[in-house]
GROMACS .gro file of C-alpha atoms in nm:
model
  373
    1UNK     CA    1   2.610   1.281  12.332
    2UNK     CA    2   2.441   1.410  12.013
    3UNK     CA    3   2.514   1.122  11.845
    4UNK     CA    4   2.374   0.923  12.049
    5UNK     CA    5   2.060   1.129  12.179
    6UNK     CA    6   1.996   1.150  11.807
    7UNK     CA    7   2.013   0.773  11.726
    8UNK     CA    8   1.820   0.671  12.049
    9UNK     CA    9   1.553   0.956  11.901
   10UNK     CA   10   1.552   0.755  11.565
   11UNK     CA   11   1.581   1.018  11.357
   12UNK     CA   12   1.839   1.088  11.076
   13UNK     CA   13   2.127   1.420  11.042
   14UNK     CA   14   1.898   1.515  10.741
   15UNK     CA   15   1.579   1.540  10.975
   16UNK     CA   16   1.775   1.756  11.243
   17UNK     CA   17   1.941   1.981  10.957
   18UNK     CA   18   1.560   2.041  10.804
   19UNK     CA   19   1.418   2.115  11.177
   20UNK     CA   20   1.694   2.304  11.282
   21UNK     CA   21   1.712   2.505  10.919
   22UNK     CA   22   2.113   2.387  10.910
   23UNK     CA   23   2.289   2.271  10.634
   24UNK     CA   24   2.317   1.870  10.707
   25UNK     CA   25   2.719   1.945  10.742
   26UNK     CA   26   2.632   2.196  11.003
   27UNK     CA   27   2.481   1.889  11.207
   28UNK     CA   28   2.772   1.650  11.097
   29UNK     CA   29   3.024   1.843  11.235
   30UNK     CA   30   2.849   1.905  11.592
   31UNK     CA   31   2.830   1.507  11.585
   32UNK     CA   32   3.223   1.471  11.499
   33UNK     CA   33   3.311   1.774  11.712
   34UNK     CA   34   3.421   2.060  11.470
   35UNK     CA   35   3.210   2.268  11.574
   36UNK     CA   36   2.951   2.344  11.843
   37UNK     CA   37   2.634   2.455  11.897
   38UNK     CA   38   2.510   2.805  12.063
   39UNK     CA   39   2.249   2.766  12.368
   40UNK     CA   40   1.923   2.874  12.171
   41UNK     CA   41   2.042   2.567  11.897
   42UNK     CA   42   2.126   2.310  12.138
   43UNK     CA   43   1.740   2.387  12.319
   44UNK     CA   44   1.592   2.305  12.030
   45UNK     CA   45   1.814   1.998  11.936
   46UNK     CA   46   1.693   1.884  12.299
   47UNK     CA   47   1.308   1.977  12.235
   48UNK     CA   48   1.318   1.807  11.896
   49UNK     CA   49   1.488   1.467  11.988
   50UNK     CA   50   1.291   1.476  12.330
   51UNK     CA   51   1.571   1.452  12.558
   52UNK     CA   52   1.648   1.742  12.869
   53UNK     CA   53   1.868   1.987  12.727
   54UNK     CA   54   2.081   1.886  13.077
   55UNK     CA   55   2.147   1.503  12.937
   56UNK     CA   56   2.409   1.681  12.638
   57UNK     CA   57   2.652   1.769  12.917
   58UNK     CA   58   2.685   1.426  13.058
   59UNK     CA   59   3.022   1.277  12.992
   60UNK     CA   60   2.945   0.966  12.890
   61UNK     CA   61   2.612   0.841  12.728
   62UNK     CA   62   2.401   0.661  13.015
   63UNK     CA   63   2.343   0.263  12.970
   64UNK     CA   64   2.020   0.182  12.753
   65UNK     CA   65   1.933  -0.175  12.657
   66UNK     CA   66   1.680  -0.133  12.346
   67UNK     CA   67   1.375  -0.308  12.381
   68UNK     CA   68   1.359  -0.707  12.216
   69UNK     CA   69   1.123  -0.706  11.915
   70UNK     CA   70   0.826  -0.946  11.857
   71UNK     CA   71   0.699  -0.757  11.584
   72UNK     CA   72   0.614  -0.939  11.230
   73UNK     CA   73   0.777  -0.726  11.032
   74UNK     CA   74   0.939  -0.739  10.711
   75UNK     CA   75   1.343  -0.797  10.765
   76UNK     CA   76   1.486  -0.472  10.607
   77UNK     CA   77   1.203  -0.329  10.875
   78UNK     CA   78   1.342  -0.565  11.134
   79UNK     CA   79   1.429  -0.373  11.452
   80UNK     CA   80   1.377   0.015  11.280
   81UNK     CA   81   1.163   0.217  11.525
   82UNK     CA   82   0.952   0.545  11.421
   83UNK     CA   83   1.063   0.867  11.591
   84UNK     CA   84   0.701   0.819  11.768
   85UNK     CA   85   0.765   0.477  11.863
   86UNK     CA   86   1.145   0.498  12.000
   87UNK     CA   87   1.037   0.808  12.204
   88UNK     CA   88   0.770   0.581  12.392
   89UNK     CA   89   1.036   0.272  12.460
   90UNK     CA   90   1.273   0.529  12.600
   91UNK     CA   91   1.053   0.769  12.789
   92UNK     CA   92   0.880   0.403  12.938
   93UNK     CA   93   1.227   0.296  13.052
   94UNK     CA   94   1.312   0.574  13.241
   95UNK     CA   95   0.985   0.591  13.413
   96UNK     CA   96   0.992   0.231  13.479
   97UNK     CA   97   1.336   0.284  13.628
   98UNK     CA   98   1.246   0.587  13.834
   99UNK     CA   99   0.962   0.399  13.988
  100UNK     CA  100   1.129   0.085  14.093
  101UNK     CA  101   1.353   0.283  14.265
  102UNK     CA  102   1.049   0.464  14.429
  103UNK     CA  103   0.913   0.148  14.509
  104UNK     CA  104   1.197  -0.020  14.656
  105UNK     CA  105   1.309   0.266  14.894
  106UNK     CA  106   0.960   0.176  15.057
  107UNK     CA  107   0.988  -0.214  15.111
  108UNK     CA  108   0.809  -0.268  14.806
  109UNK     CA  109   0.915  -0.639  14.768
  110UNK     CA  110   0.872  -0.830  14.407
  111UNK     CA  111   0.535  -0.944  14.287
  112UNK     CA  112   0.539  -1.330  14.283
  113UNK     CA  113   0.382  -1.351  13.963
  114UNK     CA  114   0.639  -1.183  13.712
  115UNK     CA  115   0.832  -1.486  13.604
  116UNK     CA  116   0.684  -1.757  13.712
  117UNK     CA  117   0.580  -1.868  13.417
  118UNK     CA  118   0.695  -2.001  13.085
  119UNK     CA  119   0.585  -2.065  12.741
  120UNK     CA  120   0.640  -2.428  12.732
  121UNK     CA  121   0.354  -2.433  12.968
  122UNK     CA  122  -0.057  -2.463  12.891
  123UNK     CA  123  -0.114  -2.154  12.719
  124UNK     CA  124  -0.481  -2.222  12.904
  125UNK     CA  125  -0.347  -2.341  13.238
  126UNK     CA  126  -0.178  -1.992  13.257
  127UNK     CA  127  -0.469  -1.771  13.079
  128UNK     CA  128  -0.656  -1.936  13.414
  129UNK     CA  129  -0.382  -1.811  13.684
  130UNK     CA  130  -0.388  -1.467  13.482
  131UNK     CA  131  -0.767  -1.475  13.520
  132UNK     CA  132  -0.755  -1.564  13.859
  133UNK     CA  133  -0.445  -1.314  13.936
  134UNK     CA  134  -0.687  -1.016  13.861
  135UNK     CA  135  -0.938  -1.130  14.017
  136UNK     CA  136  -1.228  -1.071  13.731
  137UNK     CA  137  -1.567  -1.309  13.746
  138UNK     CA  138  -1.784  -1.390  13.450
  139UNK     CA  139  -2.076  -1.201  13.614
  140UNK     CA  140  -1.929  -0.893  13.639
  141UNK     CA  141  -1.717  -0.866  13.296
  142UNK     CA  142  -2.064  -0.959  13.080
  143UNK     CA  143  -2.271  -0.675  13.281
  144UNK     CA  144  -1.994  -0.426  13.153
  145UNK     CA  145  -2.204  -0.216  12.936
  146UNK     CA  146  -1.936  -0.163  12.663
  147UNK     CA  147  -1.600  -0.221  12.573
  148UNK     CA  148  -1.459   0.085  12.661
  149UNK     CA  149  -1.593   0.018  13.018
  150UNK     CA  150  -1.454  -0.331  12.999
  151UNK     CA  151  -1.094  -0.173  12.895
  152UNK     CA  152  -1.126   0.056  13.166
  153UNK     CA  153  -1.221  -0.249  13.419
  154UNK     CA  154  -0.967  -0.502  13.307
  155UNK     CA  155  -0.670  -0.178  13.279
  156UNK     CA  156  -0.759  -0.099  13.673
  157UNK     CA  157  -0.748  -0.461  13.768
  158UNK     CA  158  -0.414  -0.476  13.634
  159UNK     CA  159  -0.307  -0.177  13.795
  160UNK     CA  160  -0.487  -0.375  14.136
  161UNK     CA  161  -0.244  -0.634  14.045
  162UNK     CA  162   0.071  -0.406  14.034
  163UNK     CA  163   0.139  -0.343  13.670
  164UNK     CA  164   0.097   0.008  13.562
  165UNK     CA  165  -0.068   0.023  13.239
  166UNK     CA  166   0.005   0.346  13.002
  167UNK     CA  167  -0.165   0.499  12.665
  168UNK     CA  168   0.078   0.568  12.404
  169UNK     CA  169   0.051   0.858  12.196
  170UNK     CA  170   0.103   0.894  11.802
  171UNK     CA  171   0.213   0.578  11.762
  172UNK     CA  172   0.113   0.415  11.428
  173UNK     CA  173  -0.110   0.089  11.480
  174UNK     CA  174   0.032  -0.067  11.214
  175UNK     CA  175   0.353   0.003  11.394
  176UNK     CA  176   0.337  -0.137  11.722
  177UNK     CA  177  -0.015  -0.228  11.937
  178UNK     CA  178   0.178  -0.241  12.254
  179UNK     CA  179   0.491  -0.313  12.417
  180UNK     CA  180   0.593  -0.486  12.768
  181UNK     CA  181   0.867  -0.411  12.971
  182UNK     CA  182   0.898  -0.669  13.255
  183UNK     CA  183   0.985  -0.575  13.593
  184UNK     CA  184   1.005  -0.787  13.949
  185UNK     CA  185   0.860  -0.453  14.123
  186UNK     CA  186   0.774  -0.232  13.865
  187UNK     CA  187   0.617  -0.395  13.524
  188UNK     CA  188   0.475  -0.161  13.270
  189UNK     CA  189   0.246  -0.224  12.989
  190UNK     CA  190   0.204  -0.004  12.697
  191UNK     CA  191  -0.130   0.002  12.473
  192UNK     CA  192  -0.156   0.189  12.193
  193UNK     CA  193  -0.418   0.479  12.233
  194UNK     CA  194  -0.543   0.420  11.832
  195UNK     CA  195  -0.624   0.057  11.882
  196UNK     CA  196  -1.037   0.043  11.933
  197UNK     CA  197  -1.149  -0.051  12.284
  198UNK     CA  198  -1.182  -0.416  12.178
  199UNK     CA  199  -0.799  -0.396  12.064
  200UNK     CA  200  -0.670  -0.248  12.349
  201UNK     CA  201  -0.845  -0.519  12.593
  202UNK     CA  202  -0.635  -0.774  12.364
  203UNK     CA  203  -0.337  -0.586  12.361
  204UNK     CA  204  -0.332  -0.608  12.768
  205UNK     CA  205  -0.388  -0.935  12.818
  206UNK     CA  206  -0.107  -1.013  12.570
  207UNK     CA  207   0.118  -0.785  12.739
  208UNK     CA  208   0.042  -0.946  13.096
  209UNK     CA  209   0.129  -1.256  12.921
  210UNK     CA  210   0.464  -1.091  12.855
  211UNK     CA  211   0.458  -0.958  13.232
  212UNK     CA  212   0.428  -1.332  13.354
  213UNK     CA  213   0.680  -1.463  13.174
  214UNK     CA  214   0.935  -1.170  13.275
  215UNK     CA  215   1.014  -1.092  12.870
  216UNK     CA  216   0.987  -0.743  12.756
  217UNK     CA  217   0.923  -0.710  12.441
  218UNK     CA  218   0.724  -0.502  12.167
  219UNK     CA  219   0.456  -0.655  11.942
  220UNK     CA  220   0.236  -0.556  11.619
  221UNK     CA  221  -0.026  -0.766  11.484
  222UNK     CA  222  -0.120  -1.100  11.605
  223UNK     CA  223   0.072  -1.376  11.487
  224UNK     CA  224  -0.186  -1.596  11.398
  225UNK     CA  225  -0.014  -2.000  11.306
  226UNK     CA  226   0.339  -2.128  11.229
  227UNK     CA  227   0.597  -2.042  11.491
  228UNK     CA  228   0.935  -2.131  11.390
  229UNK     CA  229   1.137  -1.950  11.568
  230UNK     CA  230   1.110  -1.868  11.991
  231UNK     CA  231   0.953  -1.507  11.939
  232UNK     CA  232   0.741  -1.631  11.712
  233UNK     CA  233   0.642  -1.924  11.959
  234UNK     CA  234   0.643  -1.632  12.260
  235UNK     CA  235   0.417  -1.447  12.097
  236UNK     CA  236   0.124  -1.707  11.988
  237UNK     CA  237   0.196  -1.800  12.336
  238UNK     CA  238   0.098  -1.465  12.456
  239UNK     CA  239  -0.219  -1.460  12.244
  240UNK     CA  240  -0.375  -1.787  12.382
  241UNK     CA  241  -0.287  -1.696  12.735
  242UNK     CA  242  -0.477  -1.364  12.655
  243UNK     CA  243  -0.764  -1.517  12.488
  244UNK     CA  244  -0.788  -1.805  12.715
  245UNK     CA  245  -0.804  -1.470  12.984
  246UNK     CA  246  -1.065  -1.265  12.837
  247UNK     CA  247  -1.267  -1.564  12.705
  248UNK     CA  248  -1.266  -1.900  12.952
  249UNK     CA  249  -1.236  -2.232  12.764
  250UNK     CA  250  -1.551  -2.378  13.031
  251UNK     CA  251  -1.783  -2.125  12.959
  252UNK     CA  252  -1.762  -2.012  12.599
  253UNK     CA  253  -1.768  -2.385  12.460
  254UNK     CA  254  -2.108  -2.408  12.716
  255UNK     CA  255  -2.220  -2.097  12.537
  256UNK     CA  256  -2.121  -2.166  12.151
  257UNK     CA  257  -2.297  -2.543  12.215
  258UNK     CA  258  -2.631  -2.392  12.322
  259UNK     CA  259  -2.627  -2.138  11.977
  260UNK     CA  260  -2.780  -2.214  11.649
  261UNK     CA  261  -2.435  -2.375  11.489
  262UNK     CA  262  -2.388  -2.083  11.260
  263UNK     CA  263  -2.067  -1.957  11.413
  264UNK     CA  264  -1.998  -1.712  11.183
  265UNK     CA  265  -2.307  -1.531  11.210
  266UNK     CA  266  -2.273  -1.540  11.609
  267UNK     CA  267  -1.946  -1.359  11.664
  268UNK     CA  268  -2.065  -1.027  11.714
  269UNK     CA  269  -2.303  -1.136  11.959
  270UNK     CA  270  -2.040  -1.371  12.126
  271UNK     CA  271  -1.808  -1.038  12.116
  272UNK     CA  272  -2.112  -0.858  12.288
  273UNK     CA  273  -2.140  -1.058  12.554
  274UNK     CA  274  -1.775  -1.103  12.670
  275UNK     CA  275  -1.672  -0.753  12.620
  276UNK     CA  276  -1.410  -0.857  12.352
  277UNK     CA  277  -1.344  -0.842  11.954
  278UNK     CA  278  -1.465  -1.034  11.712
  279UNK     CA  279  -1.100  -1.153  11.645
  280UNK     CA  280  -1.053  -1.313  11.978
  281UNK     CA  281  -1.418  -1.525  11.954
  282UNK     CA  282  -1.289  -1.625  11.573
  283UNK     CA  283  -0.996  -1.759  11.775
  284UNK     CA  284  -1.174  -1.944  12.053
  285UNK     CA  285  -1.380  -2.056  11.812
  286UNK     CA  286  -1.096  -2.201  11.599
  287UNK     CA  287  -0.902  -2.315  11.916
  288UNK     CA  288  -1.202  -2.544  12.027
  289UNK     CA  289  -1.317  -2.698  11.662
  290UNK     CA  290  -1.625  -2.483  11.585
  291UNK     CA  291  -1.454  -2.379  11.261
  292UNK     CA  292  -1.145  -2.497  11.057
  293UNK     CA  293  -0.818  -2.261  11.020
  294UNK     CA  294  -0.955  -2.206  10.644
  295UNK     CA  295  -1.285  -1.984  10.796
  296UNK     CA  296  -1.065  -1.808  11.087
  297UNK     CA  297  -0.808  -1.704  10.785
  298UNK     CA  298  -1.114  -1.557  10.614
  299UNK     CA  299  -1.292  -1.407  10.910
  300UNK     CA  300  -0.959  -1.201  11.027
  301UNK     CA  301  -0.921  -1.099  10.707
  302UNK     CA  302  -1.283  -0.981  10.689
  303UNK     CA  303  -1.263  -0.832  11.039
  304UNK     CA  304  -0.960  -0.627  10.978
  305UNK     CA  305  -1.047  -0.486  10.635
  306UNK     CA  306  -1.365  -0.326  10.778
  307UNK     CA  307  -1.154  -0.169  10.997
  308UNK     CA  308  -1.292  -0.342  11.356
  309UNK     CA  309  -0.892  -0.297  11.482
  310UNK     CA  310  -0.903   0.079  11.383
  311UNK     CA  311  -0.987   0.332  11.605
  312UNK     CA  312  -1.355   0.523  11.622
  313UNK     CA  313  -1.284   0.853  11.510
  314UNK     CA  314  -1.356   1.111  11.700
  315UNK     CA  315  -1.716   1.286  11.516
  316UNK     CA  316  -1.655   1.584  11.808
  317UNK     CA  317  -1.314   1.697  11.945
  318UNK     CA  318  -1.346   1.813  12.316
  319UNK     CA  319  -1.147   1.970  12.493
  320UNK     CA  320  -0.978   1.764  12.775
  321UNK     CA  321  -0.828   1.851  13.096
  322UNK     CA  322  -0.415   1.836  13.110
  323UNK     CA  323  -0.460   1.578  13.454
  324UNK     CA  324  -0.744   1.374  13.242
  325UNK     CA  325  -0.499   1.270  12.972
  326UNK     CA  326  -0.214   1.244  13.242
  327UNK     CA  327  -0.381   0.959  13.420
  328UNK     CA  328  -0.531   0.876  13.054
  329UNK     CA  329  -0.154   0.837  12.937
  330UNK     CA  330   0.024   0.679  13.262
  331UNK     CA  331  -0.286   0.544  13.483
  332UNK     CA  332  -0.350   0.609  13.817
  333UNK     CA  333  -0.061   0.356  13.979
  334UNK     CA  334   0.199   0.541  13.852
  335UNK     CA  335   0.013   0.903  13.874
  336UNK     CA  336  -0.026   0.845  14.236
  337UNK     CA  337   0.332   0.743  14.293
  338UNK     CA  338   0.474   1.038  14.106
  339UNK     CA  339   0.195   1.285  14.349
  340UNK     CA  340   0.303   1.019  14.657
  341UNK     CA  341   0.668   1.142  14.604
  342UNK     CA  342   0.623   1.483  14.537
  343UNK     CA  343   0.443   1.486  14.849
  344UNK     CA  344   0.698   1.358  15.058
  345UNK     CA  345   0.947   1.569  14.917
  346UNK     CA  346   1.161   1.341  14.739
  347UNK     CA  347   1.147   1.487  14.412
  348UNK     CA  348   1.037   1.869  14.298
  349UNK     CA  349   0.782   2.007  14.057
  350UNK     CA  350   1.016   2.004  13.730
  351UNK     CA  351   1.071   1.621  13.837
  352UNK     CA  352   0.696   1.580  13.857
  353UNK     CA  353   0.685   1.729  13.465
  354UNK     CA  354   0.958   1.541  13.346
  355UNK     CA  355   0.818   1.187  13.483
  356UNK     CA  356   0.409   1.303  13.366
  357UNK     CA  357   0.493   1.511  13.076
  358UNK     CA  358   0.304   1.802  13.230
  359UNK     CA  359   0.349   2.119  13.317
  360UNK     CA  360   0.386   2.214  13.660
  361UNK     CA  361   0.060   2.445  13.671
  362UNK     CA  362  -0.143   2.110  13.621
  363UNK     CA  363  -0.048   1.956  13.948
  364UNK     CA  364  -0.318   2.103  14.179
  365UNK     CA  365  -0.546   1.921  14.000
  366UNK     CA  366  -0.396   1.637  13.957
  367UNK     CA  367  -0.343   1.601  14.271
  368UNK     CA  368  -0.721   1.653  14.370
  369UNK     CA  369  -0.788   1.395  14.154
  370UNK     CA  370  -0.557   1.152  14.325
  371UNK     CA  371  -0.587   1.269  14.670
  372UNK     CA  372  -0.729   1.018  14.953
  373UNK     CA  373  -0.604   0.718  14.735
   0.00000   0.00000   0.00000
């Protein structure tokens, strides 16, 4: 069980000696069962590779099917996750599989748009039905008054849709900018909490994608052109379903036909006025022949070295409420269920912390912030 607690924490003996203060041998021979640890040694093995201290007395290591990987990466990086990043896949699946559960025990029956799908379709056709699905008009997404509003907006009509939608934590963004894992009851989508707001509204759309076409999956940055292989064609799949989502075909070629004709200069008004990045109108703008492949190559470039996929920093740190980044980290869908079955006694405070990642003082208020809904 330490073996494998330690591997599904991606971290090496050497890391767990240097935490522990052990001698890397010390570690080694817990994993091949020469010797074993005392209590105090084995809590902090648990708090260190994230796991209940409980799960290193289980006879057998449970089932875990790791996460399929869309991610551009380099192949000797192929497939390695970051402490960071293999905590969020894991801690995701377990929530995902203790709210299906939830869901099922009340009726819940599957949502008729997970899988119903496929790539080999219109990338646009389907961008439409995803449109449509959460129910978002033109009117209201250009009188958002920012991005961060529109994230907020097109996260809860997601949620509306039945697809919780967390905020991961500490993950690099030039690690992973978020990760699906499809689910006939219970999909999740993960965003990464570093992307800016314009990112992150991306991000979802390219995970619903994923949602649709029932493939979990993690992804990085966009890939942009060739697609040899089937992730590769998944995921520029995924991208034009989003774009075509945030950024209807009808209306922007309309809007881009009424402007002066100097595209380049227009994208951060065009971004303005549908809520997105500059990235996605450099694509639409591409997609529809307002600019050849040459200019987009040059404009992402641009875009992404002046950091417009980075994060705003922070100029004053706050301090936030323990239920604000709760519902920050998991949303309200699944807050509400965990509250929902606390409620009805079907799981006990320590339960509620494990699933939230809170402690159990927090709950009051969470709740209060949850309650009537």
């Amino acid at each position: 069980m330490i073996v494998w607690c330690r591997e599904r924490a991606a971290v090496t003996v050497e890391q767990v000696a240097d935490k522990l203060a052990l001698a890397d041998r010390d570690v080694m021979f817990w994993e091949f069962g020469v010797q074993t640890p005392t209590l105090p040694q084995l809590r902090a093995l648990a708090k260190f590779l994230r796991f209940p201290t409980a799960v290193f007395y289980l006879p057998n290591p449970p089932q875990w099917h790791p996460v399929r990987d869309f991610r551009k990466l380099p192949s000797p990086d192929r497939g390695v996750l970051s402490r960071e990043l293999a905590y969020w896949t894991r801690i995701t699946q377990g929530r995902q599989e203790w709210l299906a559960e939830y869901l099922e025990s009340h009726g819940r029956e599957p949502l008729p748009f997970v899988g119903r799908s496929s790539y080999t379709e219109s990338p646009i056709d389907v961008g439409k039905r995803l449109r449509n699905l959460l129910g978002v008009s033109l009117e209201e997404q250009k009188a958002l008054p920012d991005k961060q509003s529109a994230f907020r907006y097109w996260r809860s009509q997601c949620e509306a849709a039945g697809v919780s939608v967390f905020l991961s934590r500490k993950v690099p963004l030039s690690e992973m900018r978020g990760f699906a894992l499809a689910h006939e009851v219970a999909p999740i989508v993960v965003v990464n909490d570093r992307d800016r707001f314009g990112g992150r509204i991306f991000t979802l759309m390219h995970e619903m994608a994923h949602v649709m076409l029932n493939i979990s999956g993690i992804s990085d940055r966009a890939i942009e052109s060739t697609a040899n292989t089937d992730d590769e064609k998944i995921e520029v799949f995924c991208n034009a379903v989003a774009a075509e989502a945030l950024v209807p075909s009808e209306d922007f070629i309309a809007v881009a036909k009424r402007g002066s004709g100097e595209y380049e200069q227009s994208l951060p008004s065009l971004a303005a006025m549908y809520r997105v990045s500059q990235e996605v109108i450099a694509r639409k703008l591409l997609q529809h022949g307002f600019i050849n492949h040459h200019i987009y190559e040059r404009l992402v470039v641009e875009l992404r070295q002046r950091g417009e996929w980075r994060k705003d920093k922070r100029r004053n740190q706050v301090r936030i409420k323990q239920a604000t980044i709760v519902l920050s980290t998991v949303g309200r869908r699944f807050g509400k269920a965990v509250v929902s079955a606390y409620r009805e006694d079907r799981i006990t405070g320590p339960d509620v912390s494990d699933l939230l990642s809170m402690k159990s003082q927090f709950l009051p208020d969470l709740e209060k912030r949850l309650v009537g809904e």
